[in-house]
Coordinates of C-alpha atoms in Angstrom, one line a residue:
Chain A
M239 CA 24.3 9.9 1.4
I240 CA 20.9 8.3 1.8
K241 CA 19.8 4.8 2.6
I242 CA 16.8 2.9 1.3
A243 CA 16.2 -0.5 2.9
N244 CA 19.7 -0.4 4.4
K245 CA 21.4 0.0 1.1
E246 CA 23.4 3.1 0.5
W247 CA 22.8 5.4 -2.5
K248 CA 25.6 7.6 -3.6
T249 CA 23.2 10.3 -4.8
P250 CA 19.4 10.6 -4.2
V251 CA 18.6 10.3 -7.9
T252 CA 17.5 7.4 -10.0
V253 CA 15.6 7.2 -13.3
A254 CA 12.0 6.4 -13.9
S255 CA 11.2 2.9 -15.3
G256 CA 10.6 2.8 -19.0
T257 CA 12.4 6.0 -19.9
F258 CA 15.9 4.5 -19.6
A259 CA 15.7 0.9 -21.0
S260 CA 18.5 -0.9 -19.1
G261 CA 20.9 2.1 -19.2
R262 CA 23.0 1.2 -22.2
E263 CA 21.8 4.0 -24.4
Y264 CA 22.0 6.8 -21.8
G265 CA 25.3 5.3 -20.6
E266 CA 26.7 7.0 -23.8
F267 CA 25.9 10.4 -22.3
I268 CA 26.3 10.0 -18.6
N269 CA 28.3 8.0 -16.1
L270 CA 25.7 5.6 -14.8
S271 CA 27.7 5.1 -11.5
H272 CA 26.9 8.7 -10.5
L273 CA 23.2 7.7 -10.2
G274 CA 21.9 6.4 -6.9
A275 CA 20.3 3.6 -8.8
V276 CA 19.4 2.6 -12.4
T277 CA 15.8 1.6 -12.7
T278 CA 15.1 -0.8 -15.6
K279 CA 12.1 -0.9 -17.9
G280 CA 9.4 -3.4 -16.9
V281 CA 10.3 -7.0 -17.2
S282 CA 7.6 -9.7 -17.5
D283 CA 7.9 -13.5 -17.3
V284 CA 7.4 -14.0 -21.1
P285 CA 8.1 -11.5 -23.9
W286 CA 5.4 -8.8 -24.4
S287 CA 5.0 -7.3 -27.9
G288 CA 3.6 -4.0 -26.7
N289 CA 0.9 -1.7 -28.1
P290 CA 0.4 -0.6 -31.7
A291 CA 2.0 2.7 -33.0
P292 CA 1.9 5.6 -32.7
R293 CA 3.0 5.2 -29.1
V294 CA 3.7 8.8 -28.1
A295 CA 2.0 12.1 -28.4
E296 CA 3.5 15.4 -27.2
T297 CA 1.0 17.6 -25.2
Y298 CA 1.3 21.0 -23.5
G299 CA 4.0 20.5 -20.8
G300 CA 4.1 16.8 -21.2
M301 CA 3.6 13.7 -23.3
L302 CA 1.4 10.7 -23.5
N303 CA 2.9 7.3 -24.0
S304 CA 1.3 3.9 -24.8
I305 CA 4.2 1.6 -25.1
G306 CA 2.5 -1.3 -23.3
V307 CA 5.7 -2.6 -21.6
Q308 CA 7.2 -4.1 -24.7
N309 CA 10.0 -6.3 -23.3
V310 CA 11.9 -9.4 -24.2
G311 CA 10.9 -11.3 -21.1
V312 CA 12.9 -12.2 -18.0
K313 CA 15.0 -15.0 -19.6
M314 CA 16.4 -12.7 -22.3
F315 CA 16.7 -9.8 -19.8
I316 CA 19.0 -12.0 -17.7
E317 CA 21.0 -12.9 -20.7
K318 CA 21.3 -9.5 -22.3
D319 CA 21.0 -6.9 -19.6
L320 CA 21.5 -8.2 -16.0
E321 CA 25.3 -8.7 -16.2
F322 CA 25.7 -5.3 -17.9
L323 CA 23.7 -3.7 -15.0
Q324 CA 25.6 -5.7 -12.3
N325 CA 28.8 -4.0 -13.7
T326 CA 27.5 -0.5 -13.6
N327 CA 28.8 0.1 -10.0
T328 CA 25.5 1.4 -8.7
N329 CA 22.2 0.0 -7.3
I330 CA 19.9 -1.8 -9.7
I331 CA 16.2 -1.6 -9.4
V332 CA 14.5 -4.1 -11.7
N333 CA 10.9 -3.1 -12.5
I334 CA 8.6 -6.1 -12.7
C335 CA 5.2 -6.4 -14.3
G336 CA 2.6 -9.1 -14.9
H337 CA -1.0 -9.9 -15.6
T338 CA -1.4 -12.2 -12.6
I339 CA 0.4 -12.6 -9.2
D340 CA 2.0 -15.8 -10.6
D341 CA 3.6 -13.7 -13.4
Y342 CA 5.3 -11.5 -10.9
L343 CA 6.5 -14.4 -8.8
K344 CA 8.0 -16.1 -11.9
V345 CA 10.1 -13.0 -12.7
I346 CA 11.3 -12.7 -9.1
E347 CA 12.3 -16.4 -8.9
A348 CA 14.2 -16.2 -12.2
L349 CA 16.0 -13.0 -11.1
D350 CA 16.9 -14.3 -7.7
D351 CA 18.3 -17.5 -9.4
H352 CA 20.7 -15.2 -11.3
G353 CA 22.2 -12.9 -8.7
G354 CA 19.2 -10.6 -8.7
A355 CA 19.2 -6.9 -8.2
H356 CA 19.4 -4.5 -5.2
Y357 CA 15.6 -3.9 -5.4
Y358 CA 12.6 -5.1 -7.2
E359 CA 10.0 -2.5 -8.1
L360 CA 6.6 -4.0 -8.4
N361 CA 4.8 -2.2 -11.2
V362 CA 1.1 -2.2 -10.1
S363 CA 0.4 1.0 -11.9
C364 CA 1.1 0.9 -15.6
P365 CA -2.0 2.4 -17.3
N366 CA -1.1 0.7 -20.7
I367 CA -1.6 -2.9 -19.8
K368 CA -5.0 -4.4 -20.5
E369 CA -5.1 -7.0 -17.7
G370 CA -3.2 -7.0 -14.4
G371 CA -0.8 -4.1 -14.0
I372 CA -2.8 -1.2 -12.8
S373 CA -5.8 -3.3 -11.7
F374 CA -3.6 -4.4 -8.7
G375 CA -2.6 -0.8 -8.0
V376 CA -6.0 0.8 -7.9
N377 CA -7.3 -1.6 -5.2
A378 CA -5.8 -1.7 -1.7
K379 CA -6.7 -5.4 -1.2
E380 CA -5.1 -6.5 -4.5
T381 CA -2.0 -4.4 -3.8
E382 CA -1.7 -6.1 -0.4
K383 CA -2.2 -9.6 -1.9
L384 CA 0.4 -9.1 -4.6
T385 CA 3.0 -7.5 -2.3
S386 CA 2.7 -10.1 0.4
A387 CA 3.0 -12.9 -2.2
C388 CA 6.2 -11.4 -3.5
R389 CA 7.4 -10.7 0.0
K390 CA 7.1 -14.4 0.9
I391 CA 9.4 -15.7 -1.9
T392 CA 12.3 -13.1 -1.8
K393 CA 14.6 -11.3 0.6
T394 CA 15.3 -8.6 -2.0
P395 CA 13.9 -5.3 -0.9
L396 CA 10.6 -4.5 -2.6
I397 CA 9.5 -1.1 -3.9
V398 CA 5.8 -0.8 -4.8
K399 CA 5.2 1.7 -7.6
L400 CA 1.9 3.5 -7.1
S401 CA -0.7 4.8 -9.5
P402 CA -2.1 8.4 -9.3
N403 CA -5.3 7.1 -11.0
V404 CA -7.0 6.5 -7.6
T405 CA -9.2 8.4 -5.2
D406 CA -6.9 8.1 -2.2
I407 CA -3.3 7.1 -2.8
T408 CA -2.6 6.8 0.9
E409 CA -4.9 3.7 1.2
I410 CA -2.9 1.9 -1.4
A411 CA 0.4 3.1 0.2
K412 CA -0.6 1.8 3.6
A413 CA -1.7 -1.6 2.1
A414 CA 1.7 -2.0 0.5
E415 CA 3.5 -1.0 3.7
E416 CA 1.5 -3.5 5.8
A417 CA 2.2 -6.3 3.2
G418 CA 5.9 -5.8 3.7
A419 CA 7.0 -3.3 1.1
D420 CA 10.4 -1.7 1.9
A421 CA 9.8 1.5 -0.1
L422 CA 7.2 3.2 -2.3
S423 CA 7.7 4.9 -5.7
L424 CA 5.2 7.4 -6.9
I425 CA 3.7 8.5 -9.2
N426 CA 3.3 6.5 -12.3
T427 CA 1.7 8.3 -15.3
L428 CA -1.9 9.7 -15.4
K429 CA -4.3 8.1 -17.9
G430 CA -5.2 10.4 -20.7
I431 CA -6.3 10.7 -24.4
A432 CA -5.1 12.9 -27.2
I433 CA -7.3 13.3 -30.3
D434 CA -6.0 14.1 -33.8
I435 CA -8.5 16.7 -35.1
N436 CA -7.6 16.0 -38.7
S437 CA -8.4 12.3 -38.7
K438 CA -10.9 12.8 -35.9
K439 CA -9.5 9.7 -34.1
P440 CA -7.5 9.1 -30.9
F441 CA -3.9 9.9 -31.7
L442 CA -2.3 6.9 -30.0
G443 CA -2.5 3.3 -31.3
G444 CA -3.5 2.2 -27.8
I445 CA -6.1 5.0 -27.6
T446 CA -5.3 5.9 -24.0
G447 CA -1.8 6.6 -22.8
G448 CA 0.0 7.7 -19.6
L449 CA 0.7 11.4 -19.2
S450 CA 4.1 12.4 -17.9
G451 CA 6.3 15.5 -17.8
P452 CA 6.1 18.9 -16.1
A453 CA 2.3 19.1 -16.5
I454 CA 1.8 16.4 -13.8
K455 CA 4.4 17.7 -11.2
P456 CA 2.1 19.4 -8.8
I457 CA -0.2 16.3 -8.6
A458 CA 2.9 14.1 -8.0
V459 CA 4.2 16.5 -5.3
R460 CA 0.8 16.5 -3.6
M461 CA 0.7 12.7 -3.6
V462 CA 4.2 12.4 -2.1
Y463 CA 3.2 14.9 0.5
E464 CA 0.1 13.0 1.5
T465 CA 1.8 9.6 1.4
Y466 CA 4.8 10.8 3.5
K467 CA 2.4 11.6 6.3
A468 CA 0.6 8.2 6.0
V469 CA 3.5 5.7 6.0
K470 CA 6.9 5.2 7.6
I471 CA 8.8 3.5 4.7
P472 CA 10.9 5.7 2.3
I473 CA 9.4 7.3 -0.8
I474 CA 11.0 7.6 -4.2
G475 CA 9.3 10.6 -5.8
M476 CA 8.8 11.2 -9.5
G477 CA 6.5 13.0 -12.0
G478 CA 7.7 15.8 -14.2
I479 CA 11.1 16.5 -12.6
F480 CA 13.0 18.6 -15.2
R481 CA 15.1 20.9 -13.0
P482 CA 16.9 20.6 -9.7
E483 CA 14.3 22.8 -8.1
D484 CA 11.6 20.3 -9.0
A485 CA 13.5 17.5 -7.3
I486 CA 14.0 19.6 -4.2
E487 CA 10.2 20.2 -4.0
F488 CA 9.7 16.4 -4.0
I489 CA 12.3 15.9 -1.3
L490 CA 10.7 18.7 0.9
A491 CA 7.4 17.0 0.4
G492 CA 8.8 13.8 1.8
A493 CA 10.7 11.9 -0.9
S494 CA 14.0 10.3 0.2
A495 CA 15.1 10.0 -3.4
V496 CA 13.7 11.1 -6.8
A497 CA 13.5 9.6 -10.3
I498 CA 14.0 11.4 -13.6
G499 CA 11.8 10.2 -16.4
T500 CA 10.6 12.2 -19.4
A501 CA 13.4 14.8 -18.8
N502 CA 15.9 12.2 -20.0
F503 CA 14.3 12.6 -23.5
S504 CA 14.6 16.4 -23.5
N505 CA 18.1 16.3 -22.2
P506 CA 20.1 13.0 -21.9
R507 CA 22.2 14.5 -19.2
A508 CA 19.3 15.8 -17.1
S509 CA 19.8 13.3 -14.2
I510 CA 23.4 14.4 -13.6
E511 CA 22.5 18.1 -13.9
I512 CA 19.8 17.5 -11.3
I513 CA 22.2 15.7 -9.0
N514 CA 24.6 18.7 -9.2
G515 CA 21.8 21.1 -8.5
I516 CA 20.6 19.2 -5.4
N517 CA 24.2 19.2 -4.1
E518 CA 24.5 23.0 -4.7
Y519 CA 21.2 23.6 -2.8
L520 CA 22.3 21.4 0.1
E521 CA 25.6 23.3 0.3
K522 CA 24.0 26.7 0.0
N523 CA 21.6 25.9 2.8
N524 CA 24.3 24.3 4.9
T525 CA 22.3 21.1 5.4
D526 CA 22.1 17.5 4.2
M527 CA 19.4 15.2 2.8
Q528 CA 18.2 14.2 6.2
G529 CA 17.7 17.9 7.0
I530 CA 15.3 18.5 4.1
I531 CA 13.4 15.2 3.6
G532 CA 9.7 16.1 4.4
A533 CA 10.7 19.5 5.7
A534 CA 7.6 21.1 4.1
T535 CA 5.1 18.8 5.7
Chain B
M585 CA 26.1 8.9 -30.8
N586 CA 26.8 11.9 -28.7
I587 CA 25.6 15.3 -27.7
H588 CA 27.2 18.0 -29.8
E589 CA 26.9 21.8 -29.5
C590 CA 26.5 23.2 -33.0
E591 CA 26.6 26.7 -34.3
I592 CA 23.9 27.6 -36.9
F593 CA 25.8 28.5 -40.2
S594 CA 22.7 29.4 -42.2
Q595 CA 19.0 28.9 -42.4
K596 CA 16.8 29.6 -45.4
Q597 CA 13.4 28.7 -46.8
I598 CA 13.7 26.7 -50.0
A599 CA 10.1 25.8 -50.8
A600 CA 6.6 26.2 -49.2
E601 CA 7.2 25.8 -45.5
I602 CA 10.3 23.8 -46.2
F603 CA 13.6 25.0 -44.7
E604 CA 17.3 24.3 -45.2
L605 CA 19.4 24.5 -42.0
I606 CA 23.1 24.2 -42.2
L607 CA 25.0 23.5 -38.9
K608 CA 28.7 23.5 -38.1
Y609 CA 29.3 20.0 -36.8
D610 CA 32.5 18.3 -35.6
G611 CA 31.1 14.9 -34.5
E612 CA 31.4 11.5 -36.1
D613 CA 30.6 11.5 -39.9
P614 CA 27.0 10.5 -40.5
A615 CA 26.2 7.8 -43.0
P616 CA 23.5 8.4 -45.6
G617 CA 20.1 7.7 -44.1
Q618 CA 21.2 8.5 -40.5
F619 CA 19.5 11.3 -38.6
V620 CA 20.1 13.8 -35.9
S621 CA 18.0 14.8 -33.0
I622 CA 17.6 18.5 -32.2
V623 CA 17.4 19.1 -28.4
P624 CA 14.6 21.6 -27.8
K625 CA 15.8 25.1 -26.7
D626 CA 12.3 26.2 -25.9
K627 CA 11.4 24.8 -22.4
N628 CA 7.8 24.4 -23.5
I629 CA 8.8 21.7 -25.9
I630 CA 9.3 18.4 -24.3
L631 CA 10.7 16.0 -26.9
P632 CA 13.7 16.3 -29.2
R633 CA 13.0 16.5 -32.9
P634 CA 14.5 13.9 -35.2
I635 CA 15.6 15.2 -38.6
S636 CA 17.3 13.2 -41.4
V637 CA 20.7 14.2 -42.6
C638 CA 20.3 15.7 -46.1
C639 CA 24.0 16.2 -46.8
F640 CA 27.3 16.2 -45.0
N641 CA 30.4 18.0 -46.2
K642 CA 33.6 18.7 -44.2
G643 CA 32.2 19.8 -40.9
Y644 CA 28.9 21.1 -42.3
L645 CA 25.6 19.3 -41.8
K646 CA 22.6 20.2 -44.0
L647 CA 19.1 19.4 -42.7
V648 CA 16.0 19.9 -44.8
Y649 CA 12.7 19.9 -42.9
K650 CA 9.1 21.2 -43.1
R651 CA 7.6 23.6 -40.6
L652 CA 4.6 21.7 -39.4
G653 CA 4.1 22.2 -35.6
T654 CA 5.5 24.0 -32.6
G655 CA 8.7 22.0 -32.6
T656 CA 9.7 22.6 -36.2
A657 CA 8.5 26.2 -35.9
S658 CA 11.0 26.8 -33.1
I659 CA 13.8 25.2 -35.3
A660 CA 12.7 27.5 -38.2
N661 CA 13.3 30.5 -35.8
L662 CA 17.0 29.6 -35.3
K663 CA 19.3 32.3 -36.6
P664 CA 23.0 32.1 -37.8
K665 CA 25.6 32.1 -35.0
E666 CA 23.0 30.7 -32.5
K667 CA 24.0 27.5 -30.8
I668 CA 21.9 24.3 -30.4
N669 CA 22.6 20.9 -29.0
I670 CA 22.0 17.9 -31.3
I671 CA 22.4 14.2 -30.6
A672 CA 24.2 12.6 -33.6
P673 CA 24.6 10.6 -35.6
L674 CA 21.6 8.3 -35.0
G675 CA 20.2 5.2 -36.6
T676 CA 21.3 2.7 -39.3
G677 CA 21.4 4.2 -42.7
F678 CA 21.3 3.0 -46.3
R679 CA 23.7 0.3 -47.5
L680 CA 26.4 1.4 -49.9
T681 CA 26.6 -1.7 -52.1
D682 CA 28.5 -2.5 -55.3
H683 CA 25.4 -2.7 -57.5
K684 CA 25.7 -1.1 -60.9
N685 CA 22.0 -0.4 -61.7
I686 CA 20.6 1.7 -58.9
S687 CA 17.2 3.3 -58.6
I688 CA 16.5 5.9 -55.9
V689 CA 12.9 6.8 -55.3
G690 CA 11.9 9.7 -53.1
G691 CA 8.6 11.4 -52.4
G692 CA 8.1 14.8 -50.7
L693 CA 9.9 15.1 -47.4
G694 CA 11.4 11.7 -48.0
V695 CA 13.6 13.2 -50.6
P696 CA 16.3 15.0 -48.5
P697 CA 18.0 11.9 -46.9
L698 CA 18.4 10.4 -50.4
L699 CA 20.8 13.2 -51.5
E700 CA 23.7 12.1 -49.3
L701 CA 23.0 8.6 -50.5
A702 CA 23.1 9.6 -54.2
K703 CA 26.4 11.4 -53.5
R704 CA 28.0 8.6 -51.7
L705 CA 26.9 6.0 -54.3
R706 CA 28.3 8.1 -57.1
E707 CA 31.6 8.5 -55.2
K708 CA 31.8 4.8 -54.6
N709 CA 31.2 3.9 -58.2
T710 CA 31.6 6.5 -61.0
N711 CA 30.3 4.1 -63.6
A712 CA 27.1 3.1 -61.9
N713 CA 23.8 3.8 -63.6
I714 CA 21.9 5.8 -61.0
K715 CA 18.3 6.8 -61.8
I716 CA 16.6 9.1 -59.4
Y717 CA 12.8 9.3 -59.3
L718 CA 11.5 12.2 -57.3
G719 CA 7.8 12.9 -56.6
F720 CA 6.3 16.1 -55.3
R721 CA 2.7 17.1 -54.6
D722 CA 3.1 20.3 -56.7
E723 CA 5.5 22.9 -57.9
S724 CA 5.6 24.6 -54.5
Q725 CA 7.1 21.5 -52.8
V726 CA 9.9 20.8 -55.3
I727 CA 13.3 20.6 -53.5
L728 CA 16.9 19.6 -54.2
V729 CA 16.4 18.6 -57.9
D730 CA 19.5 20.4 -59.2
E731 CA 21.6 18.9 -56.5
F732 CA 20.5 15.4 -57.4
K733 CA 21.4 16.0 -61.0
K734 CA 25.1 16.0 -60.1
Y735 CA 24.8 12.3 -59.2
G736 CA 22.5 10.7 -61.7
E737 CA 19.6 11.0 -64.1
V738 CA 16.7 12.7 -62.4
I739 CA 13.0 12.1 -63.3
V740 CA 10.6 14.4 -61.5
T741 CA 6.9 13.6 -61.1
L742 CA 4.4 16.3 -60.0
D743 CA 0.8 15.4 -59.1
P744 CA -1.3 18.4 -58.3
S745 CA -4.3 16.3 -57.4
N746 CA -2.2 15.1 -54.5
P747 CA -3.4 11.6 -53.8
L748 CA -0.3 9.7 -52.7
E749 CA -1.5 6.6 -54.5
A750 CA -1.3 8.5 -57.8
L751 CA 2.2 9.6 -57.0
A752 CA 3.3 6.1 -56.2
S753 CA 1.6 4.9 -59.5
S754 CA 3.3 7.4 -61.7
I755 CA 6.7 6.6 -60.2
N756 CA 6.0 3.0 -60.6
S757 CA 4.9 3.4 -64.2
N758 CA 8.1 5.5 -64.9
L759 CA 10.2 2.6 -63.6
N760 CA 8.2 0.1 -65.7
N761 CA 8.4 2.3 -68.8
D762 CA 12.1 2.5 -68.5
I763 CA 12.4 -1.2 -68.2
S764 CA 10.1 -1.9 -71.1
K765 CA 12.1 0.5 -73.3
G766 CA 15.1 -1.8 -72.8
T767 CA 16.7 -0.1 -69.8
Q768 CA 18.1 -2.6 -67.5
K769 CA 16.0 -3.5 -64.4
P770 CA 17.5 -2.0 -61.3
D771 CA 19.6 -4.3 -59.1
I772 CA 18.7 -2.3 -56.1
I773 CA 16.1 0.3 -55.1
H774 CA 16.5 2.8 -52.2
T775 CA 13.3 4.6 -51.2
C776 CA 12.1 7.2 -48.7
G777 CA 8.8 9.0 -48.8
P778 CA 5.1 8.7 -47.7
Y779 CA 4.2 5.3 -46.4
I780 CA 1.9 4.5 -49.3
L781 CA 4.7 5.3 -51.8
M782 CA 7.2 3.1 -50.0
K783 CA 4.7 0.3 -49.7
R784 CA 4.0 0.5 -53.5
I785 CA 7.7 0.5 -54.3
A786 CA 8.2 -2.4 -51.9
Q787 CA 5.5 -4.4 -53.6
Y788 CA 7.0 -3.6 -57.0
A789 CA 10.4 -4.8 -55.8
K790 CA 8.9 -7.9 -54.4
E791 CA 7.1 -8.7 -57.8
E792 CA 10.3 -8.0 -59.7
N793 CA 12.6 -9.7 -57.1
I794 CA 14.7 -6.6 -56.7
L795 CA 16.6 -5.8 -53.4
C796 CA 14.9 -2.8 -51.9
F797 CA 15.8 -0.6 -48.9
T798 CA 13.3 1.7 -47.3
S799 CA 13.7 4.4 -44.7
L800 CA 10.7 4.4 -42.3
E801 CA 9.3 7.0 -40.1
Q802 CA 7.4 6.8 -36.8
R803 CA 6.7 9.1 -33.9
M804 CA 9.7 9.1 -31.6
A805 CA 10.3 10.2 -28.0
C806 CA 13.9 9.6 -26.8
T807 CA 15.4 9.1 -30.4
V808 CA 18.3 7.1 -28.9
G809 CA 16.9 3.6 -28.5
A810 CA 15.7 3.6 -24.9
C811 CA 11.9 4.3 -24.9
L812 CA 10.5 1.9 -27.5
A813 CA 8.0 4.4 -28.8
C814 CA 9.0 4.4 -32.5
V815 CA 8.2 0.9 -33.6
V816 CA 7.2 -0.8 -36.9
K817 CA 6.0 -4.3 -37.5
V818 CA 8.6 -6.9 -38.7
P819 CA 8.3 -10.6 -39.0
V820 CA 9.4 -12.4 -35.8
S821 CA 11.9 -14.5 -37.8
S822 CA 13.4 -11.5 -39.5
S823 CA 17.1 -11.1 -39.2
V824 CA 16.5 -7.5 -40.3
N825 CA 18.8 -5.6 -42.7
T826 CA 20.3 -8.6 -44.5
L827 CA 21.4 -8.1 -48.1
S828 CA 19.0 -10.7 -49.4
A829 CA 16.0 -10.4 -51.8
N830 CA 14.6 -13.8 -50.9
Y831 CA 10.8 -13.3 -50.7
D832 CA 8.9 -15.7 -48.5
T833 CA 5.1 -15.7 -49.3
N834 CA 4.0 -17.0 -45.9
A835 CA 2.6 -14.2 -43.7
P836 CA 4.7 -14.5 -40.5
A837 CA 3.9 -13.4 -37.0
F838 CA 5.1 -10.0 -36.2
E839 CA 7.1 -8.2 -33.6
Y840 CA 7.7 -4.5 -33.0
R841 CA 11.2 -3.1 -33.8
R842 CA 12.5 0.4 -33.2
V843 CA 12.9 2.8 -36.1
C844 CA 15.4 4.9 -34.3
T845 CA 18.6 2.9 -33.7
A846 CA 20.3 -0.4 -34.3
T847 CA 17.4 -1.7 -36.5
G848 CA 16.3 1.5 -38.3
P849 CA 15.3 3.8 -39.9
V850 CA 16.5 2.0 -43.0
F851 CA 15.0 -1.5 -43.4
N852 CA 15.2 -4.1 -46.1
A853 CA 11.7 -3.6 -47.5
N854 CA 11.3 -7.4 -47.6
E855 CA 11.6 -7.5 -43.8
V856 CA 8.8 -5.0 -43.0
I857 CA 5.2 -6.0 -42.6
W858 CA 3.4 -3.4 -44.8
E859 CA -0.1 -2.6 -43.7

């Protein structure tokens, strides 16, 4: 139906990293093979303990999270999850995070040694990591350095996940493209704070968190729209997609595929319902994905 | 766990801002201490609301909850015959052991999930000595006392001054008084309530070398084990949820474990880092 870096996707829908673990839990509610790809939670070279609780706060039209990429590290990920994912009969996108360039390279090497995945998504945009992470993604030079270092050591297609917490997202997008990224995913969450008026303190244990959900959708659509005009590589669009109409907006703005994140929490079957809704829209308009990608630009 | 469409059988207020919601439910039987997650009907609400199972009986699920914010307010507006989606059953509940001397300690909104536990422990062992200590802030908050009386001896503590510490102390001293009067020390304690109460009960159990299970609470997002939002600190070496009362005095390094699924919400109190 669509292709990203020469690999076919059955449907133009994946899930957003960090909302879906490695797919086991939501595999109880939906058939994972109906997704175009499963995107994993961030994997680092060694285990990360994550941020103190509370880690979530619901806000108007969205939620803040401050998980801090708690994960078991690449060794345990390979043992516990990689084989499960390789048997899901769909594309696998492993999201990779680190504090230094070397951290990212170690994860890629370990994964490549064990059969790897269809794509690696370089997380240069998580607002909940103290060092590394987002500091790569808010600077075009750093994004370029990290992407080209990863490009040199692997043939696996690279997706660079961009942060909205920047002045001009197209600068970062172009840097990633020039350094050899095969695709871009955007947007990650927007940095925010919620305050508990009773305790008079920030609500989250990590003080700041990443805002997701319908509240951020217009910002995300705008950033996809701008990025589509600035680069030639495909875009996976995300940010507050709760309904098929939301996904179609992203596609019309230039996304070749979309990712469902926070909506999985509201409705564990959201991704499948959105796939069905996109198909109905295409049929009704007597067109296909190629006919609508970027049509609004 | 699965998504179930449930019809509302009844809804009524049973205490100040506290509601009892009964759902028709044909899914897998929930174990005591497990919870369900109510999928929001109101599109302005983003996250599902986890609520413990108070009681389960032949296709009817009773949930008792407090109206606190917009999410629970929308649940309180549900009317009989309306339909909602719930994800159920979720989490790992209390252990139904063969112990003879059982203490159940509940405080405030921690009381409801202990009802199904008391019922199931009584069904499992008709001769067990089950003592149920329930603490409430004041008269307006008292819930479910008569129902607990069917399954054991109930001791109710009210503390109008409302410091949770005082509530924990009075329940603690009730436990101690009973023991000094010659009543046998409990073999096992099950507790659910405010953190400070559970912490005090866990300390008491540790001092007395009594096996203790505690149902913890934390803010959740997905409720199904995927997002890692609802964590508590446990020792790194912890096997979690063993049936052992071996207390190690060394303060170990911690890791974060989920409250929502395979590891929680019910933990061996000995395997939680209390802060």
